CSV table of C-alpha atoms and ligand atoms in Angstrom, one decimal:
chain,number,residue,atom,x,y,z
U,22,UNK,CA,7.0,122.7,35.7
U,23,UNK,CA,9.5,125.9,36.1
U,24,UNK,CA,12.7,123.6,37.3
U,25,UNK,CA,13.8,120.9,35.8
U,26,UNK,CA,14.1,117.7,37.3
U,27,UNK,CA,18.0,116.3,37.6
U,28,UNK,CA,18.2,112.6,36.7
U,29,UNK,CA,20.8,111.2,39.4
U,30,UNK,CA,20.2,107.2,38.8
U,31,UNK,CA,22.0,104.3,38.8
U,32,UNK,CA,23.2,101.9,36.3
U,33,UNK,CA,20.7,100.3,35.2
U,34,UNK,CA,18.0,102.9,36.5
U,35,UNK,CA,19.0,104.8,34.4
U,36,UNK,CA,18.4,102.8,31.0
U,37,UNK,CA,14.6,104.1,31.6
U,38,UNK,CA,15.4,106.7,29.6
U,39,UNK,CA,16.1,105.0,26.7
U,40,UNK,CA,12.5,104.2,26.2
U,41,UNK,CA,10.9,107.0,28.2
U,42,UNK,CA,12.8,108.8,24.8
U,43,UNK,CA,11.2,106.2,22.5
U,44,UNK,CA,7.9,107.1,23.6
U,45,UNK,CA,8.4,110.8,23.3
U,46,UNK,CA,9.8,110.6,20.4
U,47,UNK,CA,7.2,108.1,19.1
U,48,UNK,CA,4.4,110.9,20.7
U,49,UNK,CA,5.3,113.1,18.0
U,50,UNK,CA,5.4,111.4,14.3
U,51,UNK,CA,3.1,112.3,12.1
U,52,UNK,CA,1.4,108.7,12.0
U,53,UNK,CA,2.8,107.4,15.9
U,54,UNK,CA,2.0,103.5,16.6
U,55,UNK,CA,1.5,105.0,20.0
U,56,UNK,CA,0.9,108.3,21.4
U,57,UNK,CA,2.1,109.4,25.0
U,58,UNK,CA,1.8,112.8,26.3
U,59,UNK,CA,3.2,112.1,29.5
U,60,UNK,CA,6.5,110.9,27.9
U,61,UNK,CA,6.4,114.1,26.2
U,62,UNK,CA,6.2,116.2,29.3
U,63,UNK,CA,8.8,114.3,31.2
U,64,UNK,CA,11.2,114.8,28.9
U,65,UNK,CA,10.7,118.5,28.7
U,66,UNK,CA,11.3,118.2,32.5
U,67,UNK,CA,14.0,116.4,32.6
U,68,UNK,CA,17.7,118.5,33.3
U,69,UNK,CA,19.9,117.5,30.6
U,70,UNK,CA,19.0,113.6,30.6
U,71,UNK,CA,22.3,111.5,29.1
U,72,UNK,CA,22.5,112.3,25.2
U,73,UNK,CA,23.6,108.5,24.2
U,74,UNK,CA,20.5,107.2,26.5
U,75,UNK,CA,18.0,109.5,24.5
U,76,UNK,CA,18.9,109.5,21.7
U,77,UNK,CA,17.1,107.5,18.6
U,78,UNK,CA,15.3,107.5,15.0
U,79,UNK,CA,12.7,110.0,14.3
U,80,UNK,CA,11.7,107.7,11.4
U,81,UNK,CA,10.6,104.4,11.1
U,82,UNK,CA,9.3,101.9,13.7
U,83,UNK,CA,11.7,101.6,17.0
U,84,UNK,CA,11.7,98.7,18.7
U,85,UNK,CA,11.4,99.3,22.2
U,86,UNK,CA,8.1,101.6,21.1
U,87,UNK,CA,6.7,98.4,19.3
U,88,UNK,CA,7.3,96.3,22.4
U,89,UNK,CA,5.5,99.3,24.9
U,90,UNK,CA,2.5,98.7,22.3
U,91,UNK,CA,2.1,94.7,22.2
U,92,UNK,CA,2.5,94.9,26.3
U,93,UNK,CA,-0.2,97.9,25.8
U,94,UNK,CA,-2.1,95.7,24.0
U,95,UNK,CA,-2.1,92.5,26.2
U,96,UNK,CA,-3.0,94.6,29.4
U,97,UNK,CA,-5.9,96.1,27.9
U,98,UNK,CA,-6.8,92.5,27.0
U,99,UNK,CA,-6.3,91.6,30.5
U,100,UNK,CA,-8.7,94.2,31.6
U,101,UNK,CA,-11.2,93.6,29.0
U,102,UNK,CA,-11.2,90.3,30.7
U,103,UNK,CA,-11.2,90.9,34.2
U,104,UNK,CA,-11.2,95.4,35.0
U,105,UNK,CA,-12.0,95.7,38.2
U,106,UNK,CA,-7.8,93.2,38.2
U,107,UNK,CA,-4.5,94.2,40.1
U,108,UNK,CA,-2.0,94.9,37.1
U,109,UNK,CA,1.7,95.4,39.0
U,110,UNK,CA,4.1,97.0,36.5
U,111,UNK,CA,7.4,95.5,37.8
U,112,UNK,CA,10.5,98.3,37.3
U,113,UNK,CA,8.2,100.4,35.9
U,114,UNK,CA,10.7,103.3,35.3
U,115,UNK,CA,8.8,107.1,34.0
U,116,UNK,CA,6.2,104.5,32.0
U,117,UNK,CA,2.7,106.1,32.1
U,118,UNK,CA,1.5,102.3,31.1
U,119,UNK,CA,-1.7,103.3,33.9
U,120,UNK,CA,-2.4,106.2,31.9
U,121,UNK,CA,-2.3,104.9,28.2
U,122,UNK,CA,-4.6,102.1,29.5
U,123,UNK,CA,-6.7,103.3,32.3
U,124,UNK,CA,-10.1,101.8,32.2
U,125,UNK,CA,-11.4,103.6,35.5
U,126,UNK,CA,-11.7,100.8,37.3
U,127,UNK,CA,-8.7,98.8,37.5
U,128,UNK,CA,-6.0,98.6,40.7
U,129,UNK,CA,-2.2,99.6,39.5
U,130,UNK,CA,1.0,99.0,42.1
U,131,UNK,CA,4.2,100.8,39.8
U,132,UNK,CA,7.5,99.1,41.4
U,133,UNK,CA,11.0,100.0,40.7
U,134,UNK,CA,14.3,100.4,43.2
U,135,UNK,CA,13.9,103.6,45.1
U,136,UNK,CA,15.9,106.3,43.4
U,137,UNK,CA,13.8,105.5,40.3
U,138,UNK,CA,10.8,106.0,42.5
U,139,UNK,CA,11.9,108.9,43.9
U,140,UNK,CA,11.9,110.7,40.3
U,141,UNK,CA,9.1,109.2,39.1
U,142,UNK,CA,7.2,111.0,42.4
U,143,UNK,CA,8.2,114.2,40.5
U,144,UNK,CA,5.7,113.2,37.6
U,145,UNK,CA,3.3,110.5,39.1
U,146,UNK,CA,0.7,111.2,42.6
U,147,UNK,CA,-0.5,107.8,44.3
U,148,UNK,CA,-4.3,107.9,44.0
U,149,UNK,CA,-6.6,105.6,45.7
U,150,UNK,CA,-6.7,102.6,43.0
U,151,UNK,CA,-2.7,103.5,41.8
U,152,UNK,CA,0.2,103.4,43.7
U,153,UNK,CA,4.0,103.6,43.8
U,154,UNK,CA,5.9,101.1,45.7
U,155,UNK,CA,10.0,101.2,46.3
U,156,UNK,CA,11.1,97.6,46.6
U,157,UNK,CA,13.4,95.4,44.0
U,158,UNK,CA,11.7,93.0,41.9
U,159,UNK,CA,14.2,90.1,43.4
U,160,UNK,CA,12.6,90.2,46.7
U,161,UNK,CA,8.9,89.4,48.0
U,162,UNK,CA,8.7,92.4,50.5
U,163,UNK,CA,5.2,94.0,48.1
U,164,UNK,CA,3.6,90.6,47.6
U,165,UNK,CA,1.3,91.7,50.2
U,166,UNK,CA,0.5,94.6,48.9
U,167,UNK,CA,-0.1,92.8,46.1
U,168,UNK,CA,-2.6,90.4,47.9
U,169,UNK,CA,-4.5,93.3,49.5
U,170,UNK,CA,-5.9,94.2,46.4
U,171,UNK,CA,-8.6,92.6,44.1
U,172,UNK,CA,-7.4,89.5,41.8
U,173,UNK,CA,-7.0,88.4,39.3
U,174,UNK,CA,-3.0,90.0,38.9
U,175,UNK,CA,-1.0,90.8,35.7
U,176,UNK,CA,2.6,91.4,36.3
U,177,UNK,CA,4.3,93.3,33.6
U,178,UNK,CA,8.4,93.6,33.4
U,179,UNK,CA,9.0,95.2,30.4
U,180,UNK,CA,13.2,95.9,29.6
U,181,UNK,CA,13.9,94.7,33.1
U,182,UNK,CA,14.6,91.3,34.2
U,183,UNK,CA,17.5,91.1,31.3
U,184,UNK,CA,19.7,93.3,33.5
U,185,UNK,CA,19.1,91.1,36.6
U,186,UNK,CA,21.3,88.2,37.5
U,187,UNK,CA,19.0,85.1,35.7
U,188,UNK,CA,18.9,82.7,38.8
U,189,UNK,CA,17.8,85.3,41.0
U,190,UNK,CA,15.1,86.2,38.1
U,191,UNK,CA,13.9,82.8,37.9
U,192,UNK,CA,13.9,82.6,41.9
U,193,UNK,CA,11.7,85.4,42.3
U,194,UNK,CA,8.8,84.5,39.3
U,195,UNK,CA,8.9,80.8,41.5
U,196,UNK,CA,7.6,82.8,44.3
U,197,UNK,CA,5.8,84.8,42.1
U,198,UNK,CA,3.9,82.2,40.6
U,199,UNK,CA,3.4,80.1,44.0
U,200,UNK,CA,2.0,83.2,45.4
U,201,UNK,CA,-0.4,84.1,42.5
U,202,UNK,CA,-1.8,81.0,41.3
U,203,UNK,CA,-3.8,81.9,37.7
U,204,UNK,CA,-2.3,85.0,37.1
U,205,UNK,CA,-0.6,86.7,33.8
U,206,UNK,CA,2.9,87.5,33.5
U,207,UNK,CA,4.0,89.3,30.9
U,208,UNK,CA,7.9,89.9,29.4
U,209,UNK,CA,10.5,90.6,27.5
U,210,UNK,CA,13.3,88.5,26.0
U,211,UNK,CA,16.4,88.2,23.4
U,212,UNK,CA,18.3,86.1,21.5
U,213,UNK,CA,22.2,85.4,22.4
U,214,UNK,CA,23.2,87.6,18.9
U,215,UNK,CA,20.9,90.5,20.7
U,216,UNK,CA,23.0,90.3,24.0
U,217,UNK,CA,26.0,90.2,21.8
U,218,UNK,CA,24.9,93.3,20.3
U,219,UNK,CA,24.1,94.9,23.7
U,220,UNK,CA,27.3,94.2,25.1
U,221,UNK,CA,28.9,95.9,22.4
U,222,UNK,CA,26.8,99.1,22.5
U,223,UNK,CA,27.9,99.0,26.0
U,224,UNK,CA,31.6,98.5,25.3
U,225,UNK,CA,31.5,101.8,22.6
U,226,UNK,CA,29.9,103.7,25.8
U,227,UNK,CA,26.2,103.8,24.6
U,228,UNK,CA,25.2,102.8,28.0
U,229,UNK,CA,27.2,101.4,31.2
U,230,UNK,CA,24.2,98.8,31.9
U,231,UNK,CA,25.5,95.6,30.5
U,232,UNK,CA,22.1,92.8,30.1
U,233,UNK,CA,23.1,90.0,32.3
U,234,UNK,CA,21.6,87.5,30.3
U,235,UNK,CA,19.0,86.7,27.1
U,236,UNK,CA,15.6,86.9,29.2
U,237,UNK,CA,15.5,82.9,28.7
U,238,UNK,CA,13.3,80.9,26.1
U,239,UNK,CA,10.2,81.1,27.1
U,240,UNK,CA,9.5,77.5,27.0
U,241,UNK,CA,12.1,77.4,30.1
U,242,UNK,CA,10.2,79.0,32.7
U,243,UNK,CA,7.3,75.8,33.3
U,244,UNK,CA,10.2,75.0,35.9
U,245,UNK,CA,9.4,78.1,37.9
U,246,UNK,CA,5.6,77.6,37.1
U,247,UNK,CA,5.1,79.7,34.2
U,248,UNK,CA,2.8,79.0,31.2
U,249,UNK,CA,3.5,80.2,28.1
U,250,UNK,CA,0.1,81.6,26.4
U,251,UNK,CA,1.0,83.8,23.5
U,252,UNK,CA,4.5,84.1,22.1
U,253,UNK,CA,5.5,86.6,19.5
U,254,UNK,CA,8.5,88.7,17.7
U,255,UNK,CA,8.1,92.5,18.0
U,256,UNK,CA,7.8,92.2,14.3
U,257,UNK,CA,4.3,90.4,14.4
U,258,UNK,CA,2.1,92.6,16.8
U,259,UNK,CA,-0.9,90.6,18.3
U,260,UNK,CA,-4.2,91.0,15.7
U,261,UNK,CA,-5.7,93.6,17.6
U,262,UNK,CA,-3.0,95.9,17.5
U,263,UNK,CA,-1.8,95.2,13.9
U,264,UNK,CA,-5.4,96.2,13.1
U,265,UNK,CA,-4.9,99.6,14.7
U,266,UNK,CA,-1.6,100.7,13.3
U,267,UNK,CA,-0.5,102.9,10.7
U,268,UNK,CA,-1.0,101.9,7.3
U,269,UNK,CA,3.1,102.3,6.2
U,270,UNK,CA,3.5,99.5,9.5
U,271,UNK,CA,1.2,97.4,8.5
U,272,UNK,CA,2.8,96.7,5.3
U,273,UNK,CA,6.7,97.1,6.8
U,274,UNK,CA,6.4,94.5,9.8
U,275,UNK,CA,5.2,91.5,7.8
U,276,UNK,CA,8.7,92.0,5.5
U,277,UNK,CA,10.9,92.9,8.7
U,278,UNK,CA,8.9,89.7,10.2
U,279,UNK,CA,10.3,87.8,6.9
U,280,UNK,CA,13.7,89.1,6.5
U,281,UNK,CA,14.8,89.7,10.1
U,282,UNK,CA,16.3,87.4,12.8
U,283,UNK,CA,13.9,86.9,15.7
U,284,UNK,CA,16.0,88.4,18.5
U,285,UNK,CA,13.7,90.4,20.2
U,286,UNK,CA,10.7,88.8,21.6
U,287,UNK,CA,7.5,89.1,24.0
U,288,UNK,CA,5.8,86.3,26.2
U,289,UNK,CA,2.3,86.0,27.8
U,290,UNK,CA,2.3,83.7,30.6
U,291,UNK,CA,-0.3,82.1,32.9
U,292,UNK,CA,0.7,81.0,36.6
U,293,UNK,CA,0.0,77.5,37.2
U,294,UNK,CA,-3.6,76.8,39.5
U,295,UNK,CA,-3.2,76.3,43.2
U,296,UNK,CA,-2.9,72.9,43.9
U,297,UNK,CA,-6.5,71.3,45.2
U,298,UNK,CA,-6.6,71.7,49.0
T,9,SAM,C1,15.1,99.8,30.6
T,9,SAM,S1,14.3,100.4,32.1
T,9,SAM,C2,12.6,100.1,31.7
T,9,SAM,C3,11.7,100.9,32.4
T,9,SAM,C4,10.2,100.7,32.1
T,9,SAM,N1,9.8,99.4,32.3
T,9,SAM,C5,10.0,101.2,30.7
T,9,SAM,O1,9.7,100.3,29.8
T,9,SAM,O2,10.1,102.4,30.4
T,9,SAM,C6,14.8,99.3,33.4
T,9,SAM,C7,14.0,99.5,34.7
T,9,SAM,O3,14.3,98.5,35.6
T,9,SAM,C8,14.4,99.0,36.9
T,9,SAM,N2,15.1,98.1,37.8
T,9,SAM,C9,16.4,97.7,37.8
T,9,SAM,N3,16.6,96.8,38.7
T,9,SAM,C10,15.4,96.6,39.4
T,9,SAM,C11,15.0,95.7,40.5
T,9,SAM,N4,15.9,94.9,41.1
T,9,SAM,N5,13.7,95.8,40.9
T,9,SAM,C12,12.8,96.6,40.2
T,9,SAM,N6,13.2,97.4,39.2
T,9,SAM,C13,14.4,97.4,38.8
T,9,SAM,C14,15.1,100.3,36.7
T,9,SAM,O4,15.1,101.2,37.8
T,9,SAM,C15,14.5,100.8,35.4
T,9,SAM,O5,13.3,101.6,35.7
């Protein structure tokens, strides 16, 4: 690519670099828990993307790279179960999940607000079993999109719903789960000491996106017809991933699993069944 892309996004749009920097940087370690040339080459084709967004350690495991992994790792269980699915990656950012996890077969919808979409067109082509969809998560204006392809779904929001307002959240996975009966949802969440620290990141000007709230306990979202099926800190990776990382994190994450707070957390849910006719 000869000229580079500007980034003109807004508030929170623009917090995909953050981790579109993780990966990149991640790409390039000597012993990377995950490898991602795409992130690589959007970030060579990025013009001048904000300095405080993209910046990070080029040491050590970062924790937004570990949570891109575990979700890695629980869609590619989803299509080990069912590949010829629908996964939907909900504010899906520059993420190249489709790529990392491509199993030939599967159907992919990648939904975010529309100036993120239009970017992402700079990088990403709709194909016939992948597309890109501009629509906010909040409303229900792709769930027949959705519906048109095959089932079962897995709806992945990874760094997302934490920035939206929580009732509206909890509002939309209702209709989410009334809609897709049986299906997995997958997301991210935070203790109250995590927002705190957010918040004042934000304040020192690391970032003008403020998280609105924690994500929620897991636990709390059977009232909007969500099962919890697997529950975990970033710091203790599902078995089939821990099996496949470097040696040094293998050894690290069971002491950072010990000695750390567990502020930063993943949940696999399961929409409940359709009720009998
Ligand atoms: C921290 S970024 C995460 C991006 C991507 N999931 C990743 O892990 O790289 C937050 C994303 O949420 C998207 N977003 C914000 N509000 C949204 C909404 N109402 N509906 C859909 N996406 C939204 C932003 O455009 C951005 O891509």
């Amino acid at each position: 690519m000869d000229q580079l892309i500007p980034v003109e996004l807004g508030t929170v749009q623009e917090t995909l670099l953050i981790t579109l920097a993780g990966r990149a940087r991640e790409s390039v370690k000597p012993k990377p828990i995950l490898v991602d040339p795409k992130a690589v080459e959007i970030m060579a084709a990025l013009d001048n993307p904000s300095a405080s967004l993209t910046r990070g350690s080029r040491r050590g495991p970062e924790p937004t790279v570990l949570r891109t992994a575990i979700l890695d790792t629980w869609v590619r269980e989803f299509l080990a179960a069912h590949p010829d699915g629908t996964v939907v990656e909900i504010g899906t950012g520059l993420n190249a999940r489709f790529e990392r996890v491509d199993n030939g077969r599967v159907h992919w919808l990648d939904l975010d607000l529309a100036d993120t979409i239009a970017l992402r067109r700079h990088f990403f082509t709709d194909t016939e079993r992948r597309r890109m969809v501009a629509a906010s998560a909040l409303d229900d204006s792709w769930f027949d999109l959705v519906a048109a392809l095959p089932g079962p779904y897995c709806f992945v929001a990874e760094g997302v719903l934490l920035y939206l307002p929580e009732a509206e959240v909890r509002a939309a996975l209702t209709a989410v789960a009334a809609r897709f009966p049986d299906a997995t949802v997958l997301f991210d969440h935070y203790s109250a000491d995590m927002m705190r620290h957010q918040h004042r990141m934000a304040d020192k000007g690391a970032m003008d996106a403020r998280w609105a709230w924690t994500g929620g306990e897991p636990e709390s979202f059977a009232a909007q017809g969500l099962r919890v099926t697997d529950s975990r800190a970033i710091t203790d990776p599902p078995p089939a991933l821990r099996r496949s990382l470097p040696r040094g994190y293998r050894v690290l994450l069971p002491v950072l699993h010990r000695v750390l707070p567990k502020g930063f957390g993943l949940a696999r849910f399961r929409t409940d069944s359709a009720p009998p006719a």
